[in-house]
Amino acid sequence: MNALAKPADLQAVAPAGVFVEEVKSVQHYTDRLFKFRMTRPSSFRFRSGEFVMIGLMLDGKPLYRAYSIASPAWDEELEFFSIKVPDGPLTSHLQKIQPGDAVLMKKKPTGTLVNDALIPGKRVYMFSTGTGIAPFASLIRDPDTYEKFDQVILTHTCREVAELKYGEQLVEETLSDPLIGEYAQDKLVHYTSVTREDFPRIGRITDLIEGGKLFEDLGVPPLDPAIDRGMICGSMDMLRDTKALLEKAGLNEGANNKPAEFVVERAFVG
Ligand code: A2P
């Protein structure tokens, strides 16, 4: 079975209980990053910030990886932001998809980067590196986020300037969106930095937190567990180090069944 089959071809051979969806658009940002949008099954419900298993049929067998859904819960289509790993079992094929191709999706979304896993607060920080911005691309387009918080600070750190492009486009479109723009204009702050190229703001988010530059730049007080909430998504190392700084500031990690001051989820690769 060809990895890039059409939906009609896959319907017959797809595993039971799996959606077969059609790619609607693809945009490549760098040789490491791309976004795609696909049809959304009418019965598929999820909470903004959750992830789902996405796959392709490869040699007659389905292969899946976890992907954060980057579109908000109200969107008619589903959006994903993916890394391209040259030898990645899935992404080496997925990066070649074109509009009209089929993508498999398991039926059950899950995840901890959801508004329900945070107790109410004044300000929410969404700390992301690389493709870790994806769940926040969903959350900053969800009115619930703005109903829950007075300020929404999306931080995005990448190795190179070109890798910030998805987030820049996303924020621009969010601010001018007829539905969500009105909420976002007063509350959303996009804070970018780069670590391996020249850029107006250089440095890992952990260093910017630790040195206080993040708060100076934003004109806000340092992290305060009484009012500040956090969501973290990036590599394992980034999660560990950012989480340690939030805990040092007195914030506690929460979960769906035990909401608290911050939540964490790995940005998946493969
Ligand atoms: P750096 O260039 O200094 O490694 P990656 O693509 O490897 O996931 O990295 C994405 C961004 O996350 C890069 O800017 C990288 O910085 C940064 N990063 C990597 N490890 C950490 C960490 N432990 N804490 C904070 N940021 C990190």
JSON list of N, CA and C in Angstrom, two decimals, residues 3-4 23 25-36 54-56 58 67 80-99 101-103 270:
[
{"chain": "A", "resi": 3, "resn": "ALA", "atom": "N", "xyz": [2.15, 4.84, 0.76]},
{"chain": "A", "resi": 3, "resn": "ALA", "atom": "CA", "xyz": [2.02, 5.67, 1.95]},
{"chain": "A", "resi": 3, "resn": "ALA", "atom": "C", "xyz": [1.05, 6.82, 1.73]},
{"chain": "A", "resi": 4, "resn": "LEU", "atom": "N", "xyz": [0.99, 7.32, 0.48]},
{"chain": "A", "resi": 4, "resn": "LEU", "atom": "CA", "xyz": [0.20, 8.52, 0.23]},
{"chain": "A", "resi": 4, "resn": "LEU", "atom": "C", "xyz": [-1.04, 8.18, -0.59]},
{"chain": "A", "resi": 23, "resn": "VAL", "atom": "N", "xyz": [-6.39, 15.48, 3.31]},
{"chain": "A", "resi": 23, "resn": "VAL", "atom": "CA", "xyz": [-5.55, 16.67, 3.46]},
{"chain": "A", "resi": 23, "resn": "VAL", "atom": "C", "xyz": [-6.13, 17.80, 2.61]},
{"chain": "A", "resi": 25, "resn": "SER", "atom": "N", "xyz": [-4.71, 21.30, 2.90]},
{"chain": "A", "resi": 25, "resn": "SER", "atom": "CA", "xyz": [-3.63, 22.22, 2.53]},
{"chain": "A", "resi": 25, "resn": "SER", "atom": "C", "xyz": [-2.36, 21.85, 3.28]},
{"chain": "A", "resi": 26, "resn": "VAL", "atom": "N", "xyz": [-1.23, 22.22, 2.69]},
{"chain": "A", "resi": 26, "resn": "VAL", "atom": "CA", "xyz": [0.08, 21.94, 3.29]},
{"chain": "A", "resi": 26, "resn": "VAL", "atom": "C", "xyz": [0.94, 23.18, 3.12]},
{"chain": "A", "resi": 27, "resn": "GLN", "atom": "N", "xyz": [1.65, 23.57, 4.17]},
{"chain": "A", "resi": 27, "resn": "GLN", "atom": "CA", "xyz": [2.59, 24.68, 4.04]},
{"chain": "A", "resi": 27, "resn": "GLN", "atom": "C", "xyz": [3.93, 24.29, 4.67]},
{"chain": "A", "resi": 28, "resn": "HIS", "atom": "N", "xyz": [5.00, 24.41, 3.91]},
{"chain": "A", "resi": 28, "resn": "HIS", "atom": "CA", "xyz": [6.33, 24.11, 4.43]},
{"chain": "A", "resi": 28, "resn": "HIS", "atom": "C", "xyz": [7.00, 25.40, 4.86]},
{"chain": "A", "resi": 29, "resn": "TYR", "atom": "N", "xyz": [7.60, 25.39, 6.06]},
{"chain": "A", "resi": 29, "resn": "TYR", "atom": "CA", "xyz": [8.26, 26.59, 6.59]},
{"chain": "A", "resi": 29, "resn": "TYR", "atom": "C", "xyz": [9.76, 26.52, 6.42]},
{"chain": "A", "resi": 30, "resn": "THR", "atom": "N", "xyz": [10.34, 25.40, 6.79]},
{"chain": "A", "resi": 30, "resn": "THR", "atom": "CA", "xyz": [11.79, 25.21, 6.66]},
{"chain": "A", "resi": 30, "resn": "THR", "atom": "C", "xyz": [11.99, 23.75, 6.26]},
{"chain": "A", "resi": 31, "resn": "ASP", "atom": "N", "xyz": [13.25, 23.33, 6.16]},
{"chain": "A", "resi": 31, "resn": "ASP", "atom": "CA", "xyz": [13.46, 21.91, 5.85]},
{"chain": "A", "resi": 31, "resn": "ASP", "atom": "C", "xyz": [13.19, 21.04, 7.07]},
{"chain": "A", "resi": 32, "resn": "ARG", "atom": "N", "xyz": [12.83, 21.65, 8.20]},
{"chain": "A", "resi": 32, "resn": "ARG", "atom": "CA", "xyz": [12.51, 20.87, 9.41]},
{"chain": "A", "resi": 32, "resn": "ARG", "atom": "C", "xyz": [11.05, 20.97, 9.85]},
{"chain": "A", "resi": 33, "resn": "LEU", "atom": "N", "xyz": [10.28, 21.92, 9.28]},
{"chain": "A", "resi": 33, "resn": "LEU", "atom": "CA", "xyz": [8.94, 22.18, 9.81]},
{"chain": "A", "resi": 33, "resn": "LEU", "atom": "C", "xyz": [7.89, 22.35, 8.71]},
{"chain": "A", "resi": 34, "resn": "PHE", "atom": "N", "xyz": [6.71, 21.79, 8.92]},
{"chain": "A", "resi": 34, "resn": "PHE", "atom": "CA", "xyz": [5.59, 22.06, 8.02]},
{"chain": "A", "resi": 34, "resn": "PHE", "atom": "C", "xyz": [4.27, 21.94, 8.77]},
{"chain": "A", "resi": 35, "resn": "LYS", "atom": "N", "xyz": [3.25, 22.56, 8.17]},
{"chain": "A", "resi": 35, "resn": "LYS", "atom": "CA", "xyz": [1.90, 22.50, 8.74]},
{"chain": "A", "resi": 35, "resn": "LYS", "atom": "C", "xyz": [0.99, 21.85, 7.72]},
{"chain": "A", "resi": 36, "resn": "PHE", "atom": "N", "xyz": [-0.03, 21.11, 8.18]},
{"chain": "A", "resi": 36, "resn": "PHE", "atom": "CA", "xyz": [-1.07, 20.67, 7.24]},
{"chain": "A", "resi": 36, "resn": "PHE", "atom": "C", "xyz": [-2.42, 20.76, 7.90]},
{"chain": "A", "resi": 54, "resn": "ILE", "atom": "N", "xyz": [-2.03, 10.36, 14.88]},
{"chain": "A", "resi": 54, "resn": "ILE", "atom": "CA", "xyz": [-2.14, 10.57, 13.44]},
{"chain": "A", "resi": 54, "resn": "ILE", "atom": "C", "xyz": [-1.27, 9.54, 12.74]},
{"chain": "A", "resi": 55, "resn": "GLY", "atom": "N", "xyz": [-1.73, 9.03, 11.60]},
{"chain": "A", "resi": 55, "resn": "GLY", "atom": "CA", "xyz": [-0.91, 8.00, 10.95]},
{"chain": "A", "resi": 55, "resn": "GLY", "atom": "C", "xyz": [-1.09, 7.89, 9.45]},
{"chain": "A", "resi": 56, "resn": "LEU", "atom": "N", "xyz": [-0.28, 7.00, 8.89]},
{"chain": "A", "resi": 56, "resn": "LEU", "atom": "CA", "xyz": [-0.35, 6.66, 7.47]},
{"chain": "A", "resi": 56, "resn": "LEU", "atom": "C", "xyz": [-0.28, 5.14, 7.37]},
{"chain": "A", "resi": 58, "resn": "LEU", "atom": "N", "xyz": [1.65, 2.25, 5.93]},
{"chain": "A", "resi": 58, "resn": "LEU", "atom": "CA", "xyz": [2.99, 2.04, 5.37]},
{"chain": "A", "resi": 58, "resn": "LEU", "atom": "C", "xyz": [3.20, 0.54, 5.21]},
{"chain": "A", "resi": 67, "resn": "TYR", "atom": "N", "xyz": [0.16, 13.69, 17.86]},
{"chain": "A", "resi": 67, "resn": "TYR", "atom": "CA", "xyz": [0.24, 15.07, 17.36]},
{"chain": "A", "resi": 67, "resn": "TYR", "atom": "C", "xyz": [-0.74, 15.95, 18.13]},
{"chain": "A", "resi": 80, "resn": "PHE", "atom": "N", "xyz": [-2.34, 20.62, 12.00]},
{"chain": "A", "resi": 80, "resn": "PHE", "atom": "CA", "xyz": [-1.21, 20.02, 12.70]},
{"chain": "A", "resi": 80, "resn": "PHE", "atom": "C", "xyz": [0.07, 20.72, 12.25]},
{"chain": "A", "resi": 81, "resn": "PHE", "atom": "N", "xyz": [1.01, 20.85, 13.19]},
{"chain": "A", "resi": 81, "resn": "PHE", "atom": "CA", "xyz": [2.30, 21.48, 12.91]},
{"chain": "A", "resi": 81, "resn": "PHE", "atom": "C", "xyz": [3.35, 20.42, 13.21]},
{"chain": "A", "resi": 82, "resn": "SER", "atom": "N", "xyz": [4.11, 20.05, 12.19]},
{"chain": "A", "resi": 82, "resn": "SER", "atom": "CA", "xyz": [4.97, 18.87, 12.34]},
{"chain": "A", "resi": 82, "resn": "SER", "atom": "C", "xyz": [6.43, 19.14, 12.03]},
{"chain": "A", "resi": 83, "resn": "ILE", "atom": "N", "xyz": [7.26, 18.39, 12.72]},
{"chain": "A", "resi": 83, "resn": "ILE", "atom": "CA", "xyz": [8.68, 18.37, 12.40]},
{"chain": "A", "resi": 83, "resn": "ILE", "atom": "C", "xyz": [8.88, 17.37, 11.26]},
{"chain": "A", "resi": 84, "resn": "LYS", "atom": "N", "xyz": [9.99, 17.54, 10.51]},
{"chain": "A", "resi": 84, "resn": "LYS", "atom": "CA", "xyz": [10.34, 16.54, 9.50]},
{"chain": "A", "resi": 84, "resn": "LYS", "atom": "C", "xyz": [11.63, 15.90, 9.97]},
{"chain": "A", "resi": 85, "resn": "VAL", "atom": "N", "xyz": [11.57, 14.65, 10.31]},
{"chain": "A", "resi": 85, "resn": "VAL", "atom": "CA", "xyz": [12.78, 13.93, 10.70]},
{"chain": "A", "resi": 85, "resn": "VAL", "atom": "C", "xyz": [13.21, 13.11, 9.48]},
{"chain": "A", "resi": 86, "resn": "PRO", "atom": "N", "xyz": [14.42, 13.37, 8.94]},
{"chain": "A", "resi": 86, "resn": "PRO", "atom": "CA", "xyz": [14.81, 12.73, 7.68]},
{"chain": "A", "resi": 86, "resn": "PRO", "atom": "C", "xyz": [14.59, 11.21, 7.68]},
{"chain": "A", "resi": 87, "resn": "ASP", "atom": "N", "xyz": [14.96, 10.54, 8.77]},
{"chain": "A", "resi": 87, "resn": "ASP", "atom": "CA", "xyz": [14.77, 9.08, 8.82]},
{"chain": "A", "resi": 87, "resn": "ASP", "atom": "C", "xyz": [13.59, 8.72, 9.71]},
{"chain": "A", "resi": 88, "resn": "GLY", "atom": "N", "xyz": [12.75, 9.68, 10.07]},
{"chain": "A", "resi": 88, "resn": "GLY", "atom": "CA", "xyz": [11.63, 9.41, 10.96]},
{"chain": "A", "resi": 88, "resn": "GLY", "atom": "C", "xyz": [10.68, 8.41, 10.31]},
{"chain": "A", "resi": 89, "resn": "PRO", "atom": "N", "xyz": [10.30, 7.35, 11.04]},
{"chain": "A", "resi": 89, "resn": "PRO", "atom": "CA", "xyz": [9.43, 6.33, 10.44]},
{"chain": "A", "resi": 89, "resn": "PRO", "atom": "C", "xyz": [8.14, 6.94, 9.87]},
{"chain": "A", "resi": 90, "resn": "LEU", "atom": "N", "xyz": [7.54, 7.90, 10.57]},
{"chain": "A", "resi": 90, "resn": "LEU", "atom": "CA", "xyz": [6.32, 8.51, 10.04]},
{"chain": "A", "resi": 90, "resn": "LEU", "atom": "C", "xyz": [6.62, 9.81, 9.29]},
{"chain": "A", "resi": 91, "resn": "THR", "atom": "N", "xyz": [7.38, 10.72, 9.90]},
{"chain": "A", "resi": 91, "resn": "THR", "atom": "CA", "xyz": [7.47, 12.07, 9.31]},
{"chain": "A", "resi": 91, "resn": "THR", "atom": "C", "xyz": [8.24, 12.08, 7.99]},
{"chain": "A", "resi": 92, "resn": "SER", "atom": "N", "xyz": [9.10, 11.08, 7.74]},
{"chain": "A", "resi": 92, "resn": "SER", "atom": "CA", "xyz": [9.78, 11.05, 6.44]},
{"chain": "A", "resi": 92, "resn": "SER", "atom": "C", "xyz": [8.76, 10.84, 5.32]},
{"chain": "A", "resi": 93, "resn": "HIS", "atom": "N", "xyz": [7.62, 10.21, 5.63]},
{"chain": "A", "resi": 93, "resn": "HIS", "atom": "CA", "xyz": [6.54, 10.03, 4.64]},
{"chain": "A", "resi": 93, "resn": "HIS", "atom": "C", "xyz": [5.52, 11.17, 4.74]},
{"chain": "A", "resi": 94, "resn": "LEU", "atom": "N", "xyz": [5.18, 11.52, 5.98]},
{"chain": "A", "resi": 94, "resn": "LEU", "atom": "CA", "xyz": [4.14, 12.52, 6.19]},
{"chain": "A", "resi": 94, "resn": "LEU", "atom": "C", "xyz": [4.52, 13.86, 5.55]},
{"chain": "A", "resi": 95, "resn": "GLN", "atom": "N", "xyz": [5.79, 14.18, 5.53]},
{"chain": "A", "resi": 95, "resn": "GLN", "atom": "CA", "xyz": [6.22, 15.47, 4.98]},
{"chain": "A", "resi": 95, "resn": "GLN", "atom": "C", "xyz": [5.95, 15.58, 3.49]},
{"chain": "A", "resi": 96, "resn": "LYS", "atom": "N", "xyz": [5.60, 14.44, 2.85]},
{"chain": "A", "resi": 96, "resn": "LYS", "atom": "CA", "xyz": [5.36, 14.48, 1.40]},
{"chain": "A", "resi": 96, "resn": "LYS", "atom": "C", "xyz": [3.87, 14.61, 1.05]},
{"chain": "A", "resi": 97, "resn": "ILE", "atom": "N", "xyz": [3.02, 14.67, 2.06]},
{"chain": "A", "resi": 97, "resn": "ILE", "atom": "CA", "xyz": [1.59, 14.70, 1.75]},
{"chain": "A", "resi": 97, "resn": "ILE", "atom": "C", "xyz": [1.20, 15.95, 0.97]},
{"chain": "A", "resi": 98, "resn": "GLN", "atom": "N", "xyz": [0.15, 15.78, 0.17]},
{"chain": "A", "resi": 98, "resn": "GLN", "atom": "CA", "xyz": [-0.37, 16.84, -0.69]},
{"chain": "A", "resi": 98, "resn": "GLN", "atom": "C", "xyz": [-1.88, 16.90, -0.48]},
{"chain": "A", "resi": 99, "resn": "PRO", "atom": "N", "xyz": [-2.50, 18.04, -0.82]},
{"chain": "A", "resi": 99, "resn": "PRO", "atom": "CA", "xyz": [-3.96, 18.09, -0.75]},
{"chain": "A", "resi": 99, "resn": "PRO", "atom": "C", "xyz": [-4.56, 16.93, -1.53]},
{"chain": "A", "resi": 101, "resn": "ASP", "atom": "N", "xyz": [-4.60, 13.81, -0.37]},
{"chain": "A", "resi": 101, "resn": "ASP", "atom": "CA", "xyz": [-4.10, 12.56, 0.22]},
{"chain": "A", "resi": 101, "resn": "ASP", "atom": "C", "xyz": [-4.86, 12.21, 1.50]},
{"chain": "A", "resi": 102, "resn": "ALA", "atom": "N", "xyz": [-4.75, 10.94, 1.88]},
{"chain": "A", "resi": 102, "resn": "ALA", "atom": "CA", "xyz": [-5.45, 10.46, 3.08]},
{"chain": "A", "resi": 102, "resn": "ALA", "atom": "C", "xyz": [-4.52, 10.43, 4.29]},
{"chain": "A", "resi": 103, "resn": "VAL", "atom": "N", "xyz": [-5.08, 10.76, 5.45]},
{"chain": "A", "resi": 103, "resn": "VAL", "atom": "CA", "xyz": [-4.36, 10.64, 6.73]},
{"chain": "A", "resi": 103, "resn": "VAL", "atom": "C", "xyz": [-5.27, 9.89, 7.68]},
{"chain": "A", "resi": 270, "resn": "GLY", "atom": "N", "xyz": [8.80, 12.24, 15.57]},
{"chain": "A", "resi": 270, "resn": "GLY", "atom": "CA", "xyz": [8.95, 10.88, 15.06]},
{"chain": "A", "resi": 270, "resn": "GLY", "atom": "C", "xyz": [8.89, 10.85, 13.56]}
]
